[in-house]
Amino acid sequence: MILPDQREGCDLKNCFFCKHSAASSIASIATNSQQYTFKKREVIFREGEPTSGIFFLTGGQVKIHRQWGRNKELIIHFCREGDILGYRGMGAGRFFTVTATALEPCTACYISLELFEHALKTDHQLTYNFLHFYLDELRITEKRMADLAHLDVRGRVANTLLMLAEKFGVDGAGALNVQLKRQDMAAYAGTTYETFFRVMDQLTKENLIRVTGKSIQLLDTDVIRQYGLNSYA
């Protein structure tokens, strides 16, 4: 893993580490963390690379993905400011199991694995919060795997739209506060671009969504949510 040029240090306010660490850990974070900037479409770390540290996203949006068959990718989730990147590379294997790619210019606070594991051993407040983070991630992942296995494509697309609304929010008109490529949304829903486009067209004709360029407006989240709950293959 080759990191880009280092920028100014962490502001000690926005990342998970700083927000959930005890005061005694802040001085070590300030001394040993680094802030990096990544360009749009730049790979932050790649599946199969050795794990050297943990990233805390302080600005921008990132997709977490892995290979799915030949020449295909499955997007595991999308990240925004405040999220943790690279924690799946912890443990016995010490290799990244996924790839992280910047969807737009991003900044991330980098903390070495040695420092992070030392903090987990000595800072009970951080360990407690990180445990709850892991439990939440496990719950979300289990539901997502069940959805990919059992929901039809309409249900998976509906849940993709609802996830983006929850993750990034919507404006006053119900439009998602994120604009993603349709290929990336299809990769998250576990389907092809063509099938994703067809389902989006159906939802538009049913007056459940309105699409203007890359902007997607959710017009009836109750019905969309029912599709995500009841569309079993």
PDB file of C-alpha atoms in Angstrom:
ATOM      1  CA  MET A   1       0.000   0.000   0.000  1.00  0.00           C
ATOM      2  CA  ILE A   2       1.526   3.313  -1.129  1.00  0.00           C
ATOM      3  CA  LEU A   3       0.091   6.350   0.638  1.00  0.00           C
ATOM      4  CA  PRO A   4      -0.072   9.784  -1.016  1.00  0.00           C
ATOM      5  CA  ASP A   5       1.737  12.808   0.343  1.00  0.00           C
ATOM      6  CA  GLN A   6       0.892  13.572   3.964  1.00  0.00           C
ATOM      7  CA  ARG A   7      -1.122  16.699   4.754  1.00  0.00           C
ATOM      8  CA  GLU A   8      -1.728  18.557   7.978  1.00  0.00           C
ATOM      9  CA  GLY A   9      -2.381  16.578  11.160  1.00  0.00           C
ATOM     10  CA  CYS A  10      -5.714  15.307  12.415  1.00  0.00           C
ATOM     11  CA  ASP A  11      -7.969  17.984  13.923  1.00  0.00           C
ATOM     12  CA  LEU A  12      -8.741  15.606  16.844  1.00  0.00           C
ATOM     13  CA  LYS A  13     -12.478  16.208  16.464  1.00  0.00           C
ATOM     14  CA  ASN A  14     -14.140  14.369  13.605  1.00  0.00           C
ATOM     15  CA  CYS A  15     -12.892  10.779  13.417  1.00  0.00           C
ATOM     16  CA  PHE A  16     -14.219   7.824  15.403  1.00  0.00           C
ATOM     17  CA  PHE A  17     -10.909   7.402  17.253  1.00  0.00           C
ATOM     18  CA  CYS A  18     -10.845  10.951  18.579  1.00  0.00           C
ATOM     19  CA  LYS A  19     -14.536  11.158  19.422  1.00  0.00           C
ATOM     20  CA  HIS A  20     -14.550   7.901  21.393  1.00  0.00           C
ATOM     21  CA  SER A  21     -11.126   7.888  23.050  1.00  0.00           C
ATOM     22  CA  ALA A  22     -10.407   8.916  26.624  1.00  0.00           C
ATOM     23  CA  ALA A  23      -8.598  12.201  27.145  1.00  0.00           C
ATOM     24  CA  SER A  24      -5.368  10.356  27.939  1.00  0.00           C
ATOM     25  CA  SER A  25      -5.234   8.964  24.387  1.00  0.00           C
ATOM     26  CA  ILE A  26      -5.600  12.290  22.581  1.00  0.00           C
ATOM     27  CA  ALA A  27      -1.950  13.343  23.002  1.00  0.00           C
ATOM     28  CA  SER A  28      -0.752  10.080  21.441  1.00  0.00           C
ATOM     29  CA  ILE A  29      -3.196  10.508  18.562  1.00  0.00           C
ATOM     30  CA  ALA A  30      -1.991  14.064  17.921  1.00  0.00           C
ATOM     31  CA  THR A  31       1.632  12.942  17.855  1.00  0.00           C
ATOM     32  CA  ASN A  32       1.318   9.748  15.819  1.00  0.00           C
ATOM     33  CA  SER A  33      -1.617  10.124  13.405  1.00  0.00           C
ATOM     34  CA  GLN A  34      -1.291  11.424   9.857  1.00  0.00           C
ATOM     35  CA  GLN A  35      -3.793  13.110   7.568  1.00  0.00           C
ATOM     36  CA  TYR A  36      -3.845  12.050   3.908  1.00  0.00           C
ATOM     37  CA  THR A  37      -5.652  13.363   0.851  1.00  0.00           C
ATOM     38  CA  PHE A  38      -6.944  11.078  -1.901  1.00  0.00           C
ATOM     39  CA  LYS A  39      -8.082  12.011  -5.406  1.00  0.00           C
ATOM     40  CA  LYS A  40     -11.357  10.919  -6.964  1.00  0.00           C
ATOM     41  CA  ARG A  41     -11.188   7.229  -8.023  1.00  0.00           C
ATOM     42  CA  GLU A  42      -7.903   6.754  -6.138  1.00  0.00           C
ATOM     43  CA  VAL A  43      -7.546   3.424  -4.333  1.00  0.00           C
ATOM     44  CA  ILE A  44      -6.938   3.948  -0.605  1.00  0.00           C
ATOM     45  CA  PHE A  45      -6.107   0.293   0.007  1.00  0.00           C
ATOM     46  CA  ARG A  46      -6.585  -2.825  -2.069  1.00  0.00           C
ATOM     47  CA  GLU A  47      -7.980  -6.291  -1.358  1.00  0.00           C
ATOM     48  CA  GLY A  48      -5.121  -8.679  -0.547  1.00  0.00           C
ATOM     49  CA  GLU A  49      -2.617  -6.024   0.595  1.00  0.00           C
ATOM     50  CA  PRO A  50      -1.048  -6.341   4.068  1.00  0.00           C
ATOM     51  CA  THR A  51      -2.794  -4.271   6.714  1.00  0.00           C
ATOM     52  CA  SER A  52      -0.602  -1.536   8.159  1.00  0.00           C
ATOM     53  CA  GLY A  53      -3.157   0.737   9.800  1.00  0.00           C
ATOM     54  CA  ILE A  54      -6.684   2.054  10.117  1.00  0.00           C
ATOM     55  CA  PHE A  55      -8.202   5.022   8.281  1.00  0.00           C
ATOM     56  CA  PHE A  56     -10.823   7.357   9.722  1.00  0.00           C
ATOM     57  CA  LEU A  57     -12.594   9.277   6.952  1.00  0.00           C
ATOM     58  CA  THR A  58     -12.609  13.003   7.771  1.00  0.00           C
ATOM     59  CA  GLY A  59     -14.046  14.222   4.462  1.00  0.00           C
ATOM     60  CA  GLY A  60     -15.532  12.880   1.236  1.00  0.00           C
ATOM     61  CA  GLN A  61     -17.178   9.626   0.181  1.00  0.00           C
ATOM     62  CA  VAL A  62     -15.665   6.177  -0.345  1.00  0.00           C
ATOM     63  CA  LYS A  63     -16.922   2.847  -1.640  1.00  0.00           C
ATOM     64  CA  ILE A  64     -15.861  -0.436  -0.023  1.00  0.00           C
ATOM     65  CA  HIS A  65     -15.920  -3.274  -2.557  1.00  0.00           C
ATOM     66  CA  ARG A  66     -14.469  -6.647  -3.494  1.00  0.00           C
ATOM     67  CA  GLN A  67     -14.259  -8.900  -6.522  1.00  0.00           C
ATOM     68  CA  TRP A  68     -17.390 -10.897  -7.267  1.00  0.00           C
ATOM     69  CA  GLY A  69     -16.753 -13.413 -10.001  1.00  0.00           C
ATOM     70  CA  ARG A  70     -14.842 -12.543 -13.142  1.00  0.00           C
ATOM     71  CA  ASN A  71     -14.717  -8.813 -13.977  1.00  0.00           C
ATOM     72  CA  LYS A  72     -17.462  -8.000 -11.466  1.00  0.00           C
ATOM     73  CA  GLU A  73     -17.487  -6.197  -8.158  1.00  0.00           C
ATOM     74  CA  LEU A  74     -19.809  -6.243  -5.183  1.00  0.00           C
ATOM     75  CA  ILE A  75     -19.962  -3.014  -3.212  1.00  0.00           C
ATOM     76  CA  ILE A  76     -20.111  -3.872   0.475  1.00  0.00           C
ATOM     77  CA  HIS A  77     -21.040  -0.392   1.623  1.00  0.00           C
ATOM     78  CA  PHE A  78     -20.518   3.311   1.101  1.00  0.00           C
ATOM     79  CA  CYS A  79     -18.665   5.497   3.607  1.00  0.00           C
ATOM     80  CA  ARG A  80     -18.941   9.150   4.521  1.00  0.00           C
ATOM     81  CA  GLU A  81     -17.189  11.536   6.880  1.00  0.00           C
ATOM     82  CA  GLY A  82     -16.710   9.959  10.307  1.00  0.00           C
ATOM     83  CA  ASP A  83     -16.616   6.333   9.120  1.00  0.00           C
ATOM     84  CA  ILE A  84     -13.831   3.808   9.720  1.00  0.00           C
ATOM     85  CA  LEU A  85     -11.907   2.213   6.839  1.00  0.00           C
ATOM     86  CA  GLY A  86      -9.678  -0.843   7.015  1.00  0.00           C
ATOM     87  CA  TYR A  87     -10.887  -2.501  10.213  1.00  0.00           C
ATOM     88  CA  ARG A  88     -11.679  -5.697   8.271  1.00  0.00           C
ATOM     89  CA  GLY A  89      -7.919  -6.125   7.861  1.00  0.00           C
ATOM     90  CA  MET A  90      -7.412  -6.607  11.588  1.00  0.00           C
ATOM     91  CA  GLY A  91      -7.121 -10.033  13.173  1.00  0.00           C
ATOM     92  CA  ALA A  92      -4.934 -13.052  12.478  1.00  0.00           C
ATOM     93  CA  GLY A  93      -4.632 -12.661   8.706  1.00  0.00           C
ATOM     94  CA  ARG A  94      -3.479  -9.023   8.660  1.00  0.00           C
ATOM     95  CA  PHE A  95      -4.593  -8.543   5.046  1.00  0.00           C
ATOM     96  CA  PHE A  96      -7.255  -6.238   3.677  1.00  0.00           C
ATOM     97  CA  THR A  97     -10.258  -8.321   2.622  1.00  0.00           C
ATOM     98  CA  VAL A  98     -11.839  -5.483   0.633  1.00  0.00           C
ATOM     99  CA  THR A  99     -10.805  -2.513  -1.507  1.00  0.00           C
ATOM    100  CA  ALA A 100     -11.525   1.133  -0.625  1.00  0.00           C
ATOM    101  CA  THR A 101     -11.840   3.632  -3.485  1.00  0.00           C
ATOM    102  CA  ALA A 102     -12.509   7.371  -3.235  1.00  0.00           C
ATOM    103  CA  LEU A 103     -15.734   8.445  -4.972  1.00  0.00           C
ATOM    104  CA  GLU A 104     -14.670  12.092  -4.713  1.00  0.00           C
ATOM    105  CA  PRO A 105     -11.676  13.968  -3.240  1.00  0.00           C
ATOM    106  CA  CYS A 106     -11.290  12.644   0.312  1.00  0.00           C
ATOM    107  CA  THR A 107      -9.286  13.209   3.464  1.00  0.00           C
ATOM    108  CA  ALA A 108      -8.570  10.489   5.992  1.00  0.00           C
ATOM    109  CA  CYS A 109      -6.803  10.265   9.329  1.00  0.00           C
ATOM    110  CA  TYR A 110      -4.371   7.342   9.344  1.00  0.00           C
ATOM    111  CA  ILE A 111      -3.363   5.524  12.531  1.00  0.00           C
ATOM    112  CA  SER A 112      -0.905   2.647  12.518  1.00  0.00           C
ATOM    113  CA  LEU A 113      -2.194  -0.774  13.507  1.00  0.00           C
ATOM    114  CA  GLU A 114       0.296  -0.878  16.364  1.00  0.00           C
ATOM    115  CA  LEU A 115      -1.008   2.387  17.832  1.00  0.00           C
ATOM    116  CA  PHE A 116      -4.647   1.408  17.341  1.00  0.00           C
ATOM    117  CA  GLU A 117      -4.240  -1.992  19.002  1.00  0.00           C
ATOM    118  CA  HIS A 118      -2.327  -0.428  21.899  1.00  0.00           C
ATOM    119  CA  ALA A 119      -5.186   2.038  22.372  1.00  0.00           C
ATOM    120  CA  LEU A 120      -7.731  -0.803  22.379  1.00  0.00           C
ATOM    121  CA  LYS A 121      -5.756  -2.568  25.115  1.00  0.00           C
ATOM    122  CA  THR A 122      -5.413   0.497  27.348  1.00  0.00           C
ATOM    123  CA  ASP A 123      -8.429   2.711  26.618  1.00  0.00           C
ATOM    124  CA  HIS A 124     -11.590   0.997  27.860  1.00  0.00           C
ATOM    125  CA  GLN A 125     -13.828   3.772  26.550  1.00  0.00           C
ATOM    126  CA  LEU A 126     -12.505   3.302  23.005  1.00  0.00           C
ATOM    127  CA  THR A 127     -12.713  -0.498  23.255  1.00  0.00           C
ATOM    128  CA  TYR A 128     -16.321  -0.358  24.451  1.00  0.00           C
ATOM    129  CA  ASN A 129     -17.371   1.938  21.615  1.00  0.00           C
ATOM    130  CA  PHE A 130     -15.433  -0.056  19.019  1.00  0.00           C
ATOM    131  CA  LEU A 131     -17.121  -3.262  20.219  1.00  0.00           C
ATOM    132  CA  HIS A 132     -20.540  -1.694  19.718  1.00  0.00           C
ATOM    133  CA  PHE A 133     -19.448  -0.463  16.289  1.00  0.00           C
ATOM    134  CA  TYR A 134     -18.441  -4.009  15.339  1.00  0.00           C
ATOM    135  CA  LEU A 135     -21.743  -5.425  16.629  1.00  0.00           C
ATOM    136  CA  ASP A 136     -23.703  -2.910  14.560  1.00  0.00           C
ATOM    137  CA  GLU A 137     -21.618  -3.738  11.483  1.00  0.00           C
ATOM    138  CA  LEU A 138     -22.230  -7.458  12.027  1.00  0.00           C
ATOM    139  CA  ARG A 139     -25.974  -6.923  12.290  1.00  0.00           C
ATOM    140  CA  ILE A 140     -26.046  -4.803   9.132  1.00  0.00           C
ATOM    141  CA  THR A 141     -23.891  -7.298   7.214  1.00  0.00           C
ATOM    142  CA  GLU A 142     -26.042 -10.274   8.237  1.00  0.00           C
ATOM    143  CA  LYS A 143     -29.197  -8.511   7.044  1.00  0.00           C
ATOM    144  CA  ARG A 144     -27.530  -7.455   3.813  1.00  0.00           C
ATOM    145  CA  MET A 145     -26.372 -11.003   3.032  1.00  0.00           C
ATOM    146  CA  ALA A 146     -29.888 -12.295   3.704  1.00  0.00           C
ATOM    147  CA  ASP A 147     -31.345  -9.635   1.406  1.00  0.00           C
ATOM    148  CA  LEU A 148     -28.914 -10.493  -1.407  1.00  0.00           C
ATOM    149  CA  ALA A 149     -29.822 -14.162  -1.065  1.00  0.00           C
ATOM    150  CA  HIS A 150     -33.594 -13.893  -0.732  1.00  0.00           C
ATOM    151  CA  LEU A 151     -34.906 -10.588  -2.097  1.00  0.00           C
ATOM    152  CA  ASP A 152     -35.735 -10.183  -5.763  1.00  0.00           C
ATOM    153  CA  VAL A 153     -34.028  -7.391  -7.658  1.00  0.00           C
ATOM    154  CA  ARG A 154     -36.833  -4.878  -7.034  1.00  0.00           C
ATOM    155  CA  GLY A 155     -36.491  -5.389  -3.285  1.00  0.00           C
ATOM    156  CA  ARG A 156     -32.704  -5.035  -3.442  1.00  0.00           C
ATOM    157  CA  VAL A 157     -32.936  -1.806  -5.441  1.00  0.00           C
ATOM    158  CA  ALA A 158     -35.546  -0.463  -2.992  1.00  0.00           C
ATOM    159  CA  ASN A 159     -33.258  -1.231  -0.046  1.00  0.00           C
ATOM    160  CA  THR A 160     -30.347   0.402  -1.842  1.00  0.00           C
ATOM    161  CA  LEU A 161     -32.319   3.648  -2.151  1.00  0.00           C
ATOM    162  CA  LEU A 162     -33.397   3.501   1.497  1.00  0.00           C
ATOM    163  CA  MET A 163     -29.841   2.800   2.645  1.00  0.00           C
ATOM    164  CA  LEU A 164     -28.534   5.827   0.740  1.00  0.00           C
ATOM    165  CA  ALA A 165     -31.259   8.005   2.266  1.00  0.00           C
ATOM    166  CA  GLU A 166     -30.344   6.832   5.770  1.00  0.00           C
ATOM    167  CA  LYS A 167     -26.593   7.079   5.189  1.00  0.00           C
ATOM    168  CA  PHE A 168     -26.378  10.434   3.429  1.00  0.00           C
ATOM    169  CA  GLY A 169     -29.748  12.023   4.194  1.00  0.00           C
ATOM    170  CA  VAL A 170     -32.239  13.765   1.906  1.00  0.00           C
ATOM    171  CA  ASP A 171     -33.035  17.387   1.242  1.00  0.00           C
ATOM    172  CA  GLY A 172     -36.382  19.077   1.826  1.00  0.00           C
ATOM    173  CA  ALA A 173     -37.797  17.632  -1.400  1.00  0.00           C
ATOM    174  CA  GLY A 174     -36.732  14.081  -0.579  1.00  0.00           C
ATOM    175  CA  ALA A 175     -33.736  14.034  -2.961  1.00  0.00           C
ATOM    176  CA  LEU A 176     -30.746  11.974  -1.875  1.00  0.00           C
ATOM    177  CA  ASN A 177     -27.805  14.035  -0.610  1.00  0.00           C
ATOM    178  CA  VAL A 178     -25.437  11.914  -2.675  1.00  0.00           C
ATOM    179  CA  GLN A 179     -25.029  11.430  -6.418  1.00  0.00           C
ATOM    180  CA  LEU A 180     -23.556   8.080  -7.397  1.00  0.00           C
ATOM    181  CA  LYS A 181     -22.953   6.358 -10.691  1.00  0.00           C
ATOM    182  CA  ARG A 182     -25.709   3.911 -11.565  1.00  0.00           C
ATOM    183  CA  GLN A 183     -23.051   1.217 -11.993  1.00  0.00           C
ATOM    184  CA  ASP A 184     -22.030   1.649  -8.349  1.00  0.00           C
ATOM    185  CA  MET A 185     -25.622   1.514  -7.160  1.00  0.00           C
ATOM    186  CA  ALA A 186     -26.197  -1.631  -9.223  1.00  0.00           C
ATOM    187  CA  ALA A 187     -23.042  -3.188  -7.754  1.00  0.00           C
ATOM    188  CA  TYR A 188     -24.374  -2.520  -4.256  1.00  0.00           C
ATOM    189  CA  ALA A 189     -27.762  -4.037  -5.148  1.00  0.00           C
ATOM    190  CA  GLY A 190     -26.025  -7.117  -6.549  1.00  0.00           C
ATOM    191  CA  THR A 191     -27.371  -6.770 -10.073  1.00  0.00           C
ATOM    192  CA  THR A 192     -26.382  -5.561 -13.519  1.00  0.00           C
ATOM    193  CA  TYR A 193     -26.549  -1.968 -14.689  1.00  0.00           C
ATOM    194  CA  GLU A 194     -29.230  -2.874 -17.248  1.00  0.00           C
ATOM    195  CA  THR A 195     -31.459  -4.562 -14.661  1.00  0.00           C
ATOM    196  CA  PHE A 196     -30.946  -1.749 -12.177  1.00  0.00           C
ATOM    197  CA  PHE A 197     -31.928   0.814 -14.837  1.00  0.00           C
ATOM    198  CA  ARG A 198     -35.073  -1.189 -15.685  1.00  0.00           C
ATOM    199  CA  VAL A 199     -36.199  -1.356 -12.043  1.00  0.00           C
ATOM    200  CA  MET A 200     -35.516   2.360 -11.547  1.00  0.00           C
ATOM    201  CA  ASP A 201     -37.650   3.045 -14.613  1.00  0.00           C
ATOM    202  CA  GLN A 202     -40.469   0.953 -13.128  1.00  0.00           C
ATOM    203  CA  LEU A 203     -40.260   2.843  -9.824  1.00  0.00           C
ATOM    204  CA  THR A 204     -40.395   6.119 -11.748  1.00  0.00           C
ATOM    205  CA  LYS A 205     -43.512   5.038 -13.646  1.00  0.00           C
ATOM    206  CA  GLU A 206     -45.143   4.091 -10.321  1.00  0.00           C
ATOM    207  CA  ASN A 207     -44.427   7.647  -9.066  1.00  0.00           C
ATOM    208  CA  LEU A 208     -42.285   6.312  -6.225  1.00  0.00           C
ATOM    209  CA  ILE A 209     -39.137   8.146  -7.306  1.00  0.00           C
ATOM    210  CA  ARG A 210     -38.168  11.002  -9.624  1.00  0.00           C
ATOM    211  CA  VAL A 211     -34.834  10.940 -11.439  1.00  0.00           C
ATOM    212  CA  THR A 212     -33.242  14.120 -12.783  1.00  0.00           C
ATOM    213  CA  GLY A 213     -29.741  13.493 -14.098  1.00  0.00           C
ATOM    214  CA  LYS A 214     -27.832  11.948 -11.172  1.00  0.00           C
ATOM    215  CA  SER A 215     -30.334  13.290  -8.629  1.00  0.00           C
ATOM    216  CA  ILE A 216     -32.849  10.782  -7.204  1.00  0.00           C
ATOM    217  CA  GLN A 217     -35.891  12.003  -5.301  1.00  0.00           C
ATOM    218  CA  LEU A 218     -37.816   9.555  -3.107  1.00  0.00           C
ATOM    219  CA  LEU A 219     -41.523  10.349  -3.423  1.00  0.00           C
ATOM    220  CA  ASP A 220     -43.075   7.561  -1.334  1.00  0.00           C
ATOM    221  CA  THR A 221     -40.663   5.942   1.104  1.00  0.00           C
ATOM    222  CA  ASP A 222     -43.433   3.880   2.724  1.00  0.00           C
ATOM    223  CA  VAL A 223     -44.142   1.934  -0.474  1.00  0.00           C
ATOM    224  CA  ILE A 224     -40.431   1.681  -1.291  1.00  0.00           C
ATOM    225  CA  ARG A 225     -39.849   0.232   2.194  1.00  0.00           C
ATOM    226  CA  GLN A 226     -42.586  -2.342   1.637  1.00  0.00           C
ATOM    227  CA  TYR A 227     -40.839  -3.459  -1.552  1.00  0.00           C
ATOM    228  CA  GLY A 228     -37.688  -3.944   0.486  1.00  0.00           C
ATOM    229  CA  LEU A 229     -39.529  -6.035   3.064  1.00  0.00           C
ATOM    230  CA  ASN A 230     -41.820  -8.149   0.918  1.00  0.00           C
ATOM    231  CA  SER A 231     -40.127  -8.713  -2.455  1.00  0.00           C
ATOM    232  CA  TYR A 232     -38.802 -12.213  -1.816  1.00  0.00           C
ATOM    233  CA  ALA A 233     -37.637 -14.254  -4.783  1.00  0.00           C
TER     234      ALA A 233
END
